[in-house]
Coordinates of C-alpha atoms in Angstrom, one line a residue:
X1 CA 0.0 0.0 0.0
X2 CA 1.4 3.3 -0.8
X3 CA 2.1 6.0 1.9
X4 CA 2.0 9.4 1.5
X5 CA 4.3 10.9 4.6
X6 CA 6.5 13.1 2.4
X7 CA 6.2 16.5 1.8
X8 CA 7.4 18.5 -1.2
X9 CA 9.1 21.9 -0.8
X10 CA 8.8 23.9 -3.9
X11 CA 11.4 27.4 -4.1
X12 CA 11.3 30.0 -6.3
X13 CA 12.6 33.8 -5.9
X14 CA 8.9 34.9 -7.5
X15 CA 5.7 33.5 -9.1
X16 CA 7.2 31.7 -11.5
X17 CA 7.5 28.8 -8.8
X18 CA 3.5 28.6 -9.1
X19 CA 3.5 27.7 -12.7
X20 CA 5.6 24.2 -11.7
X21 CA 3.2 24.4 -8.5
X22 CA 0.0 24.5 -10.2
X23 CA 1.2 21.6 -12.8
X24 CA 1.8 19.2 -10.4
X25 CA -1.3 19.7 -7.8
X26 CA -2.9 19.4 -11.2
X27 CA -1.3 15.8 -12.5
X28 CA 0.0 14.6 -8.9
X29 CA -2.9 15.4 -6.7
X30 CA -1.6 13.1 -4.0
X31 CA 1.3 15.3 -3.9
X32 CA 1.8 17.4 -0.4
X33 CA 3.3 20.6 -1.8
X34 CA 4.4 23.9 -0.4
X35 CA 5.4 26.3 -2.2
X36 CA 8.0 29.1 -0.5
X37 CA 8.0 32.5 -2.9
X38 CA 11.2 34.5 -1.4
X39 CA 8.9 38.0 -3.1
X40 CA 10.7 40.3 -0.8
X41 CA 13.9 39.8 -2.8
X42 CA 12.9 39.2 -6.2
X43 CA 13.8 39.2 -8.9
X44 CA 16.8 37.7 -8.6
X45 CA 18.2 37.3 -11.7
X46 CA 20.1 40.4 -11.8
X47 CA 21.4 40.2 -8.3
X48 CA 25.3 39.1 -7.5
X49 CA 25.6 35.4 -6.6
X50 CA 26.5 36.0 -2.9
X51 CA 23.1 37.7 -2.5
X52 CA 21.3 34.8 -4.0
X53 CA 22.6 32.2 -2.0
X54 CA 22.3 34.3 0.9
X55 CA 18.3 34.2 0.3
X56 CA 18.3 30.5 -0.8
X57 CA 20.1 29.7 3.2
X58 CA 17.4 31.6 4.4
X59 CA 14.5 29.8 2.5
X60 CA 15.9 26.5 3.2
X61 CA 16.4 27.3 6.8
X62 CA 12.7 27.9 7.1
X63 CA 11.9 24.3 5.4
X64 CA 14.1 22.1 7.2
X65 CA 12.2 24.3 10.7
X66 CA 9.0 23.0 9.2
X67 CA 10.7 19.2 8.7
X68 CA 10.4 19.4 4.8
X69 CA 13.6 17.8 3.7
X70 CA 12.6 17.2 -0.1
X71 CA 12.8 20.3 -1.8
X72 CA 12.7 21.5 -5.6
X73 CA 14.4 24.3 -6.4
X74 CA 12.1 25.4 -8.8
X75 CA 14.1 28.6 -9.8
X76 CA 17.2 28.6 -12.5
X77 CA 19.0 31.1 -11.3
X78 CA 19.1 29.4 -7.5
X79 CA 19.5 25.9 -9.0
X80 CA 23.0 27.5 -11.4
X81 CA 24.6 29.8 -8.4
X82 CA 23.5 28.2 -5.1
X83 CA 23.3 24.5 -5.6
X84 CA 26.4 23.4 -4.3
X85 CA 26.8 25.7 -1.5
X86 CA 22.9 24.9 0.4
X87 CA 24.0 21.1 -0.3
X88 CA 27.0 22.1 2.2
X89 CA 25.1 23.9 4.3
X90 CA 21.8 21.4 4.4
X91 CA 23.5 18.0 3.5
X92 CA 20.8 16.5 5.4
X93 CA 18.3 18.1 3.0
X94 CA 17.4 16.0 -0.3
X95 CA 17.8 19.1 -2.5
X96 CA 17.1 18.6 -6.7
X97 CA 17.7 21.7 -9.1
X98 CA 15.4 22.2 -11.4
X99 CA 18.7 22.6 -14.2
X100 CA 19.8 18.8 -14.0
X101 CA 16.5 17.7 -13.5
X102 CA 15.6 19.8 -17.1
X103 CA 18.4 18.0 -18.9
X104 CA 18.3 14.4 -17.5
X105 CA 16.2 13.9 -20.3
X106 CA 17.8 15.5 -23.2
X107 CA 20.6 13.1 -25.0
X108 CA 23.4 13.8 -27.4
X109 CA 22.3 15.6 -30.4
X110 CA 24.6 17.6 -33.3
X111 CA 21.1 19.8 -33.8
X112 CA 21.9 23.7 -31.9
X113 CA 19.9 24.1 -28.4
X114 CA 19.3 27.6 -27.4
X115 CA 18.9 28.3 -23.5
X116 CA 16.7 31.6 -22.8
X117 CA 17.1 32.6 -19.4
X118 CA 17.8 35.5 -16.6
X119 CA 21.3 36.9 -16.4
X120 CA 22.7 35.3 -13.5
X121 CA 21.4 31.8 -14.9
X122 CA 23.4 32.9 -18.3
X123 CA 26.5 33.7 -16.4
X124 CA 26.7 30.8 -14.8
X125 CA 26.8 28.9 -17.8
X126 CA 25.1 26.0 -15.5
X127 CA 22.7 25.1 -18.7
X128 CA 25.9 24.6 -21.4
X129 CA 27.8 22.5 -18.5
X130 CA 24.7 20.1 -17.3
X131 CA 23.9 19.1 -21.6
X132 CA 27.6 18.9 -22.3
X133 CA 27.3 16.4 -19.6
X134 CA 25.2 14.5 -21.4
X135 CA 26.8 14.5 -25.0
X136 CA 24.8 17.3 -26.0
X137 CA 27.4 20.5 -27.5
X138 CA 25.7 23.1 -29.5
X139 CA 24.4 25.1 -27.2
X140 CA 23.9 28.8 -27.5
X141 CA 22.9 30.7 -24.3
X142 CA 20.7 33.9 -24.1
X143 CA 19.9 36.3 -21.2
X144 CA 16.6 37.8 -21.4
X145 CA 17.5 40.2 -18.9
X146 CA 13.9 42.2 -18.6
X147 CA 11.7 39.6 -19.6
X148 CA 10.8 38.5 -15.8
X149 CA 9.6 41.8 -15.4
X150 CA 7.9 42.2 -18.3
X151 CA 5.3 38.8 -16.7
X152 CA 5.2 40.1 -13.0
X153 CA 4.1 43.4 -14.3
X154 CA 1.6 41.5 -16.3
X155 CA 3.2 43.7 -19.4
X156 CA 2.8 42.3 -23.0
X157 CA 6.3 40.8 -24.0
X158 CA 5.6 40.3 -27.7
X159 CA 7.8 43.4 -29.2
X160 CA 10.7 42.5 -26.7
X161 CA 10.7 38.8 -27.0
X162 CA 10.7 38.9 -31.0
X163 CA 13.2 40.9 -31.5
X164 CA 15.3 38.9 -28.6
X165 CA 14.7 35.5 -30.1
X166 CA 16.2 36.7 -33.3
X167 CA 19.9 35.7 -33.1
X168 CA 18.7 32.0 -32.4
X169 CA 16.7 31.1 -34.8
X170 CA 18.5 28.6 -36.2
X171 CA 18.3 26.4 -33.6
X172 CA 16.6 23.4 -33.2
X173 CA 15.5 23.6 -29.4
X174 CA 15.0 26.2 -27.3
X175 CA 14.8 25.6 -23.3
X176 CA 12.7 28.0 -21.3
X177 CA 15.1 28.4 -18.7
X178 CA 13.4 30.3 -16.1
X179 CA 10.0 29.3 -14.7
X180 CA 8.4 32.5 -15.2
X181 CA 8.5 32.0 -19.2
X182 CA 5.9 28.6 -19.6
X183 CA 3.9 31.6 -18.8
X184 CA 3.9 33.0 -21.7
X185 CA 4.1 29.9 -23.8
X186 CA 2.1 31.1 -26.5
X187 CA 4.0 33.9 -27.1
X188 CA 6.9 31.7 -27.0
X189 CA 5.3 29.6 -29.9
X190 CA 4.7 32.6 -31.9
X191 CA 8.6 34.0 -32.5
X192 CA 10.0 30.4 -32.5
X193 CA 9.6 27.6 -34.9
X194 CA 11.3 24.5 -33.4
X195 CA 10.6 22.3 -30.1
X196 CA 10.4 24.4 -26.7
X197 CA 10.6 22.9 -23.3
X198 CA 10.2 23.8 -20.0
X199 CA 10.9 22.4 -17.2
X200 CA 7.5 21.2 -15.3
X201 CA 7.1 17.8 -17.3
X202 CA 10.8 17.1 -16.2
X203 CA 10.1 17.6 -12.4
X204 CA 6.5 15.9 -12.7
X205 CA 8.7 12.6 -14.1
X206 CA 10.8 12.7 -11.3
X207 CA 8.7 13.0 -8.7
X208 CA 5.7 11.1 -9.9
X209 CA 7.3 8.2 -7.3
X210 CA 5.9 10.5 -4.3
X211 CA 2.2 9.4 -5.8
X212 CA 0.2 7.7 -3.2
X213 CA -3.8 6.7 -2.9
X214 CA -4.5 9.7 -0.2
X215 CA -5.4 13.0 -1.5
X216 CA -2.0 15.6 -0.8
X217 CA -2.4 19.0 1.2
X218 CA -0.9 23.0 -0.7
X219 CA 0.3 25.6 1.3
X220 CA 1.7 28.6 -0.5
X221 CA 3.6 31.0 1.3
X222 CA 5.9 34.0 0.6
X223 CA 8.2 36.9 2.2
X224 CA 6.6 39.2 0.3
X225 CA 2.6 40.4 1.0
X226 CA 0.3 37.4 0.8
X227 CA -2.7 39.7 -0.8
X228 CA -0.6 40.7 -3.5
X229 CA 0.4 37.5 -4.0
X230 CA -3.1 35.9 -4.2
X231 CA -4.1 39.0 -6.5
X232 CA -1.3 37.7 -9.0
X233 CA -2.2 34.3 -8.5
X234 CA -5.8 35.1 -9.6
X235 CA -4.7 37.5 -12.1
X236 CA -2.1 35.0 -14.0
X237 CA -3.0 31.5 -13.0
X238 CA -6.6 31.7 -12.6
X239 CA -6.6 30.1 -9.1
X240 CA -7.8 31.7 -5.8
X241 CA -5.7 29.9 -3.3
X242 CA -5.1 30.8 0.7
X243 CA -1.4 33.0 0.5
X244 CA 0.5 33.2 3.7
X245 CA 3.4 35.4 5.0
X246 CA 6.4 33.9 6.5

């Protein structure tokens, strides 16, 4: 009989973390999830890598008080700059960036893929490393510096992002690497021709073991304001779901 006594931790600097959120409650309802939106410090895709794995102790400091010790770091920019130093800090903690778990099902291809994401995910180069890894070396990286910005302020991207996408058409892949850009899918789909993934079917796959026969509890909380938060929740994902401050 299958158990459900785990509880998923889901990070993210911002809302994007509630687009891999609402994708598994939807497809893994036995899931217990809680999602932790560090709001008070994003975005953090522009910010020095000291700062960002300053907030990332922080977040997982408040997990491992609540005795979550599976957690997703469902945020690029954490997952290419902090990974490694939280695993020091929280070995006890089963920690799984959302980068390697992305790519673990990629294989070796000659064909170009392009990475979109923030800065500080670009810089990192975290994306190139993790599909050289797996045989996989034509890869061309783009920072879409303003683009985060361009969702939370509920903006339309569609002048930016075209004339971003341009230098990569020729590719045959393009990875959404940020989780704020499934988002805007669509607009995605518009500006480029070949196959785009993101990242949520990835971390559904791997996590799909933590299924059992009970039905799973959500919390959602951030360090920013909860009402805001449920406003953009509404606004974006079309849910009205409890939001509260940590």
């Amino acid at each position: 009989m299958m158990r459900n006594n785990k509880t998923i931790g889901l990070f993210d600097s911002g809302l994007g973390g509630y687009s891999v959120f609402q994708y598994l409650k939807t497809h893994l309802p036995s899931l217990n999830l809680v999602l932790y939106a560090d709001q008070k410090n994003a975005p953090y895709g522009n910010q020095s890598d000291q700062a960002i794995i300053e907030h990332t102790i922080h977040a997982m400091a408040w997990f491992e008080a609540q005795g979550i010790t599976d957690i997703v770091i469902a945020c690029n920019t954490v997952s290419s700059i902090a990974m490694a130093a939280i695993s020091k800090v929280y070995p006890a903690l089963n920690i799984m960036g959302i980068i390697d778990l992305t790519t673990s099902q990629m294989t070796g291809t000659n064909d170009t893929v392009a990475v979109v994401s923030t800065l500080a995910t670009h810089r990192s180069k975290a994306y190139t490393k993790s599909l050289h890894a797996r045989g996989i070396y034509n890869v061309v990286s783009l920072p879409l510096g303003d683009l985060v910005n361009y969702i939370e302020n509920m903006e339309d991207p569609s002048e930016y992002l075209q004339k971003a996408l341009e230098p990569i058409q020729e590719a045959t892949t393009l990875i959404l690497g940020c989780t704020h850009y499934p988002l805007i899918l669509d607009t995605f789909e518009r500006f480029f021709d070949g196959e785009i993934v993101d990242s949520r079917e990835p971390i559904y796959k791997v996590l799909k073991h933590y299924e059992s026969n009970q039905d799973g509890f959500i919390r959602v909380v951030t360090s920013g304001n909860p009402a805001i938060m449920r406003e953009q929740i509404k606004a974006l994902f079309l849910e009205d779901v409890e939001v509260e401050g940590v």
